Structure formats: C-alpha cells, structure tokens
Protein backbone atom coordinates (compact mmCIF):
# COMPACT_ATOMS: atom_id res chain seq x y z
CA UNK A 1 120.19 163.40 96.28
CA UNK A 2 120.97 166.26 98.45
CA UNK A 3 117.89 167.89 97.59
CA UNK A 4 115.88 164.90 98.24
CA UNK A 5 117.14 164.21 101.51
CA UNK A 6 116.42 167.87 102.33
CA UNK A 7 113.23 167.70 101.13
CA UNK A 8 112.35 164.48 103.31
CA UNK A 9 114.10 166.32 106.41
CA UNK A 10 112.09 169.39 105.85
CA UNK A 11 108.81 167.41 105.70
CA UNK A 12 109.61 165.36 108.70
CA UNK A 13 110.15 168.72 110.77
CA UNK A 14 107.18 170.28 109.17
CA UNK A 15 105.08 167.29 110.41
CA UNK A 16 106.80 166.93 113.92
CA UNK A 17 105.92 170.84 114.47
CA UNK A 18 102.35 170.17 113.43
CA UNK A 19 102.06 167.15 116.02
CA UNK A 20 103.78 169.24 118.72
CA UNK A 21 101.34 172.23 118.06
CA UNK A 22 98.21 169.77 118.76
CA UNK A 23 99.41 168.89 121.80
CA UNK A 24 101.26 172.11 122.89
CA UNK A 25 98.71 173.45 125.29
CA UNK A 26 98.40 170.21 127.32
CA UNK A 27 102.05 169.70 127.76
CA UNK A 28 102.01 171.44 131.01
CA UNK A 29 98.55 170.33 132.12
CA UNK A 30 98.71 166.46 131.11
CA UNK A 31 102.00 165.58 129.85
CA UNK A 32 104.26 166.71 132.55
CA UNK A 33 101.99 165.79 135.80
CA UNK A 34 100.86 162.45 134.26
CA UNK A 35 104.73 161.78 133.69
CA UNK A 36 105.84 162.60 136.89
CA UNK A 37 103.06 160.44 138.61
CA UNK A 38 104.20 157.31 136.25
CA UNK A 39 107.95 158.13 137.01
CA UNK A 40 107.56 157.96 140.97
CA UNK A 41 104.41 155.41 141.24
CA UNK A 42 106.06 152.69 139.62
CA UNK A 43 109.77 151.44 141.03
CA UNK A 44 111.12 151.82 137.57
CA UNK A 45 113.02 149.04 136.34
CA UNK A 46 115.82 151.38 134.47
CA UNK A 47 116.07 155.09 133.56
CA UNK A 48 115.50 153.80 130.17
CA UNK A 49 111.81 153.26 130.61
CA UNK A 50 111.05 156.74 131.38
CA UNK A 51 111.17 157.66 127.92
CA UNK A 52 108.90 155.16 127.11
CA UNK A 53 106.30 156.09 129.19
CA UNK A 54 106.64 159.95 128.18
CA UNK A 55 106.23 159.18 124.64
CA UNK A 56 103.16 156.86 125.12
CA UNK A 57 101.54 159.64 127.30
CA UNK A 58 102.28 161.81 124.28
CA UNK A 59 100.85 159.79 121.28
CA UNK A 60 97.79 159.46 123.48
CA UNK A 61 97.54 162.92 124.11
CA UNK A 62 97.87 163.41 120.36
CA UNK A 63 95.09 161.16 119.59
CA UNK A 64 92.89 163.22 122.16
CA UNK A 65 94.08 166.68 121.37
CA UNK A 66 93.31 165.98 117.34
CA UNK A 67 90.12 164.46 118.26
CA UNK A 68 89.22 167.33 120.43
CA UNK A 69 90.45 170.03 117.76
CA UNK A 70 88.50 168.72 115.19
CA UNK A 71 85.11 168.99 116.72
CA UNK A 72 84.75 172.92 116.34
CA UNK A 73 87.59 174.11 114.22
CA UNK A 74 85.95 177.72 113.88
CA UNK A 75 86.23 178.12 117.87
CA UNK A 76 89.82 178.11 117.74
CA UNK A 77 90.27 180.96 114.87
CA UNK A 78 89.48 183.50 117.40
CA UNK A 79 91.76 182.84 120.52
CA UNK A 80 93.82 179.65 119.51
CA UNK A 81 95.25 180.49 116.02
CA UNK A 82 98.79 179.01 116.47
CA UNK A 83 97.12 175.52 116.48
CA UNK A 84 97.33 173.45 113.40
CA UNK A 85 93.87 173.88 112.15
CA UNK A 86 93.07 177.61 112.38
CA UNK A 87 96.97 178.19 111.06
CA UNK A 88 96.25 176.33 108.14
CA UNK A 89 98.98 173.76 108.83
CA UNK A 90 96.64 171.05 107.96
CA UNK A 91 93.32 170.69 106.09
CA UNK A 92 90.40 169.34 108.24
CA UNK A 93 89.94 166.25 106.15
CA UNK A 94 93.64 165.39 106.67
CA UNK A 95 93.26 165.88 110.36
CA UNK A 96 90.14 163.82 110.58
CA UNK A 97 92.18 160.71 108.58
CA UNK A 98 95.10 161.48 111.29
CA UNK A 99 92.60 161.23 114.15
CA UNK A 100 91.50 157.64 113.30
CA UNK A 101 94.81 156.55 112.04
CA UNK A 102 96.21 157.37 115.69
CA UNK A 103 93.81 154.84 117.10
CA UNK A 104 95.21 151.68 115.84
CA UNK A 105 98.80 153.15 116.31
CA UNK A 106 98.36 153.73 120.08
CA UNK A 107 96.53 150.41 120.09
CA UNK A 108 99.70 148.88 118.24
CA UNK A 109 102.39 150.50 120.50
CA UNK A 110 100.41 149.86 123.95
CA UNK A 111 100.49 145.97 122.92
CA UNK A 112 104.00 146.06 122.22
CA UNK A 113 104.46 146.58 126.20
CA UNK A 114 101.85 144.38 127.54
CA UNK A 115 98.09 143.10 127.12
CA UNK A 116 97.22 145.27 130.61
CA UNK A 117 98.98 148.55 128.60
CA UNK A 118 96.75 147.66 125.63
CA UNK A 119 93.50 147.69 127.65
CA UNK A 120 94.67 151.11 129.13
CA UNK A 121 94.73 152.57 125.99
CA UNK A 122 91.41 150.94 124.53
CA UNK A 123 89.96 152.95 127.88
CA UNK A 124 91.68 156.31 126.90
CA UNK A 125 90.43 155.97 123.36
CA UNK A 126 86.74 155.01 124.81
CA UNK A 127 86.67 158.02 127.15
CA UNK A 128 88.01 160.19 124.28
CA UNK A 129 85.39 159.29 122.05
CA UNK A 130 82.81 159.63 124.82
CA UNK A 131 84.10 163.08 125.26
CA UNK A 132 84.61 164.46 121.99
CA UNK A 133 82.36 162.32 119.60
CA UNK A 134 79.64 161.62 122.11
CA UNK A 135 79.44 165.12 123.36
CA UNK A 136 80.73 164.60 126.96
CA UNK A 137 82.20 167.66 126.73
CA UNK A 138 79.11 169.77 126.76
CA UNK A 139 77.12 167.78 129.18
CA UNK A 140 76.66 168.19 132.54
CA UNK A 141 79.64 169.68 134.68
CA UNK A 142 79.58 166.19 136.85
CA UNK A 143 79.60 164.21 133.86
CA UNK A 144 82.34 166.00 132.46
CA UNK A 145 84.45 165.92 135.47
CA UNK A 146 83.98 162.08 135.76
CA UNK A 147 84.67 161.42 131.99
CA UNK A 148 87.57 163.69 132.39
CA UNK A 149 88.93 162.07 135.81
CA UNK A 150 88.43 158.32 133.77
CA UNK A 151 90.67 159.62 130.73
CA UNK A 152 93.34 161.14 133.03
CA UNK A 153 93.37 157.72 135.11
CA UNK A 154 93.82 155.91 132.14
CA UNK A 155 96.79 157.78 131.07
CA UNK A 156 98.26 157.21 134.56
CA UNK A 157 97.54 153.57 134.66
CA UNK A 158 98.81 152.71 131.13
CA UNK A 159 102.18 154.85 131.34
CA UNK A 160 102.90 153.78 135.17
CA UNK A 161 102.79 150.18 133.76
CA UNK A 162 105.26 151.04 131.35
CA UNK A 163 107.65 152.90 133.72
CA UNK A 164 107.16 149.13 135.68
CA UNK A 165 109.97 146.27 135.29
CA UNK A 166 106.60 144.21 135.41
CA UNK A 167 104.39 145.72 132.80
CA UNK A 168 101.31 143.20 133.97
CA UNK A 169 100.24 144.84 137.06
CA UNK A 170 100.68 147.75 139.59
CA UNK A 171 101.52 147.36 143.19
CA UNK A 172 99.51 148.87 146.07
CA UNK A 173 101.09 152.29 146.04
CA UNK A 174 100.66 152.43 142.40
CA UNK A 175 96.93 151.64 142.59
CA UNK A 176 96.57 154.14 145.21
CA UNK A 177 98.28 157.03 143.36
CA UNK A 178 95.87 156.49 140.31
CA UNK A 179 92.87 156.40 142.83
CA UNK A 180 93.94 159.31 144.20
CA UNK A 181 94.92 161.23 140.99
CA UNK A 182 91.42 160.33 139.81
CA UNK A 183 89.71 161.96 142.86
CA UNK A 184 91.71 165.11 142.36
CA UNK A 185 90.75 165.35 138.85
CA UNK A 186 87.22 164.59 139.55
CA UNK A 187 86.74 167.45 142.18
CA UNK A 188 89.03 169.89 141.04
CA UNK A 189 89.32 169.73 137.43
CA UNK A 190 87.14 172.75 136.79
CA UNK A 191 90.15 174.57 137.46
CA UNK A 192 90.96 174.67 133.90
CA UNK A 193 87.03 176.01 133.11
CA UNK A 194 87.11 179.45 134.45
CA UNK A 195 89.50 181.21 131.94
CA UNK A 196 87.20 179.69 129.04
CA UNK A 197 84.01 180.65 130.56
CA UNK A 198 83.24 183.26 127.59
CA UNK A 199 83.78 180.63 124.90
CA UNK A 200 81.79 177.67 127.01
CA UNK A 201 78.78 179.72 127.45
CA UNK A 202 78.61 180.60 123.64
CA UNK A 203 78.79 176.70 122.51
CA UNK A 204 76.59 176.01 125.56
CA UNK A 205 78.54 174.00 127.57
CA UNK A 206 77.52 173.51 131.02
CA UNK A 207 81.02 173.71 133.28
CA UNK A 208 80.72 174.45 137.11
CA UNK A 209 81.85 178.13 136.61
CA UNK A 210 78.56 178.45 134.12
CA UNK A 211 76.40 176.70 136.26
CA UNK A 212 77.25 178.19 139.77
CA UNK A 213 79.86 180.53 139.18
CA UNK A 214 80.39 182.00 142.83
CA UNK A 215 80.28 178.22 144.45
CA UNK A 216 82.80 177.06 141.53
CA UNK A 217 85.57 178.98 142.80
CA UNK A 218 85.08 177.70 146.53
CA UNK A 219 85.07 174.37 145.30
CA UNK A 220 88.60 175.13 144.27
CA UNK A 221 90.18 176.02 147.29
CA UNK A 222 88.00 173.31 149.38
CA UNK A 223 89.37 170.52 146.83
CA UNK A 224 93.18 171.71 147.16
CA UNK A 225 93.17 171.84 150.69
CA UNK A 226 91.03 168.61 151.24
CA UNK A 227 93.66 166.73 148.92
CA UNK A 228 96.62 168.28 150.69
CA UNK A 229 95.47 167.05 153.69
CA UNK A 230 94.65 163.61 152.52
CA UNK A 231 97.95 163.23 150.53
CA UNK A 232 99.91 164.30 152.90
CA UNK A 233 98.68 161.66 155.38
CA UNK A 234 98.33 158.81 152.66
CA UNK A 235 102.15 159.51 151.79
CA UNK A 236 103.29 159.99 155.30
CA UNK A 237 104.70 163.24 154.27
CA UNK A 238 107.02 165.26 156.84
CA UNK A 239 105.70 168.60 158.41
CA UNK A 240 107.66 170.93 156.52
CA UNK A 241 106.90 169.28 153.01
CA UNK A 242 103.30 169.45 154.31
CA UNK A 243 103.10 172.91 155.12
CA UNK A 244 104.80 174.25 151.91
CA UNK A 245 102.38 171.57 149.88
CA UNK A 246 99.21 173.36 151.90
CA UNK A 247 100.39 176.89 151.36
CA UNK A 248 100.81 176.19 147.42
CA UNK A 249 97.24 174.62 147.81
CA UNK A 250 96.02 177.93 149.50
CA UNK A 251 97.67 180.24 147.34
CA UNK A 252 96.21 178.17 144.30
CA UNK A 253 92.75 178.39 145.85
CA UNK A 254 93.04 182.14 147.17
CA UNK A 255 93.99 183.46 143.79
CA UNK A 256 91.01 181.58 142.09
CA UNK A 257 88.36 183.28 144.66
CA UNK A 258 90.21 186.84 144.53
CA UNK A 259 91.43 187.24 140.96
CA UNK A 260 89.10 186.80 138.50
CA UNK A 261 89.74 187.95 135.05
CA UNK A 262 90.79 185.73 132.03
CA UNK A 263 94.27 186.54 132.15
CA UNK A 264 94.42 186.08 136.18
CA UNK A 265 92.62 182.47 135.85
CA UNK A 266 94.95 181.57 133.16
CA UNK A 267 97.90 182.23 135.77
CA UNK A 268 95.78 180.44 138.60
CA UNK A 269 95.64 177.60 136.18
CA UNK A 270 99.37 177.32 135.49
CA UNK A 271 99.87 177.30 139.31
CA UNK A 272 97.09 174.78 139.87
CA UNK A 273 99.11 172.44 137.50
CA UNK A 274 102.03 173.02 139.65
CA UNK A 275 100.35 172.17 142.66
CA UNK A 276 99.00 169.22 140.85
CA UNK A 277 102.43 168.02 139.76
CA UNK A 278 103.73 168.27 143.20
CA UNK A 279 100.81 166.02 144.48
CA UNK A 280 101.57 163.37 141.63
CA UNK A 281 105.15 163.77 143.16
CA UNK A 282 104.08 162.74 146.41
CA UNK A 283 104.11 158.75 145.99
CA UNK A 284 107.87 158.91 145.02
CA UNK A 285 108.54 160.84 148.47
CA UNK A 286 106.84 157.94 150.03
CA UNK A 287 109.00 155.18 148.08
CA UNK A 288 112.18 157.37 149.01
CA UNK A 289 111.82 158.14 152.59
CA UNK A 290 108.66 156.98 154.46
CA UNK A 291 109.03 153.42 153.07
CA UNK A 292 112.60 153.03 154.05
C-alpha cells in the first residue's frame, strides 16, 4: 500500500511539474499582471475569491501554452530546452490529447461560476485557435497584436468576473480597466518580440520588429508614455505616483531604444512586465483612494 501511495504521489508530482513547465515562461507576462488586474478591478467579495480567479487564469494559460508549444516543437529544441516537449517529459501525441482535453475542462470550470465566465472562456479558446491553429501568430503584425489583445481581454474579463461577488457582470471600473488593458496590449505587445527576432524571422513571422525594426523601438516608448499619461488621468492618480509611473515607463522605453542585444531585450521585456503590472494595479488605487 505504501509503495502504491508513493507511486501515485510521484506520478501526480511529475504531471504537476510538467503542467508548470508548460506555463513557466508566461507566469510573469500573463499570470501575474492579469491576476493583479482581476483582483483590483473587481470589488472582491472576499479574499477567497482571489485563488479562484488565479487558478482560472492559470488553467486557461495552460490551454493556450500547450496549443502554442505543439505548433512547432522543433523550434524549442534550440533555445527552450526545459519545456515539456523538447525535454521529453511528454510525447507530442499526449500533448495534443492534453491540448484538446483542456478545452472542455476550461468550459466546465467556467460554467461553474457563471454563464458570462463561460463565454469569456469560449472567447479565449476561439482566439487561441485563431492565433495558433489558424496561423494568426505568423500573420501581419497588426493582426497578431489584435488577436493577442483580444485574448488578454478575454483572460481579464473572465477572471475579473470570478473575483466579484456578482459573477454575471462588471461595474464601470471593471469595464474601463479591461478596455484600457486591451489598448495597452494592442499598441505595446510588440515589446515581447524583440528578443525573439532571429527565431521569428527564420519561421517567417511578420512581427513589428522584423517589418520596421527602427520604428518598432520608438513605438514602445511612445506607447508606454502615452498610456502612462492616459491611465493617470483615468484613475485620478496623485502627482508622486504619476511621476513614478512615468519614470518607469521612460526607463523601459529608453532601454528598448538604446540596448538592443537579445539578453538586453529580455531584461527590457521583464521591466515592461513590471510597468504592465503597475498599470493593471491602478484601478485598485482608484477604488482605494480617489473614489472615497
């Protein structure tokens, strides 16, 4: 009996680590910023709702990442060897099975919360298929940015609903926060593409840094500073917080313009996600201070 329990525990741990490795690279870029937005954009009914929202985000992120990483497993063998497919933790066939089993799993979990959360899940799966299986990831940069932004908005809409007492609708602040986030992703998500330019060029992707490399770096600083100004007005941020937020945007933007090696672009993208998390936290500032 003891050996059976040990074997089951070992198997569960193995598969848990495998699932984590599928999503590992997107924890800082997706899970953390969207969890922050969901937590602060909704007047949470209790702290117990936050783990529900975070798990919902992670499960849908797993669905997206398994889909994305089964598109071209050979691509990850060179620069992302710790992922489950190139490391041999899971076979390609089993990954495909997992990819499509996750879809009804996401739907069922979402329907448990509300019909509105279910539709957010449907939208997220739709944009995943459009981005991955239908080739949106390799299309024109504007189409790629648009699909990315729609996918992130679906993440945010569903998770913010879960964080609320009323899981059937968002209030005005919640709607504005999701709309602003959509705009941020649509205009600045190319920040993630600079570090991957060489690999993207080899497989024919038309990202903004490939199509117009010089202009692309200016779009990041312009987008960050513009959104910093807009968000501080929308969420009625005080002067010192606004200056700090703008300083962070300027730091990230200047780094993208002046430091252009792959390792430097990776660090700049990490800092971009710090700015993004701060941007997603501003609705919480408004709820805590300006709206009092």
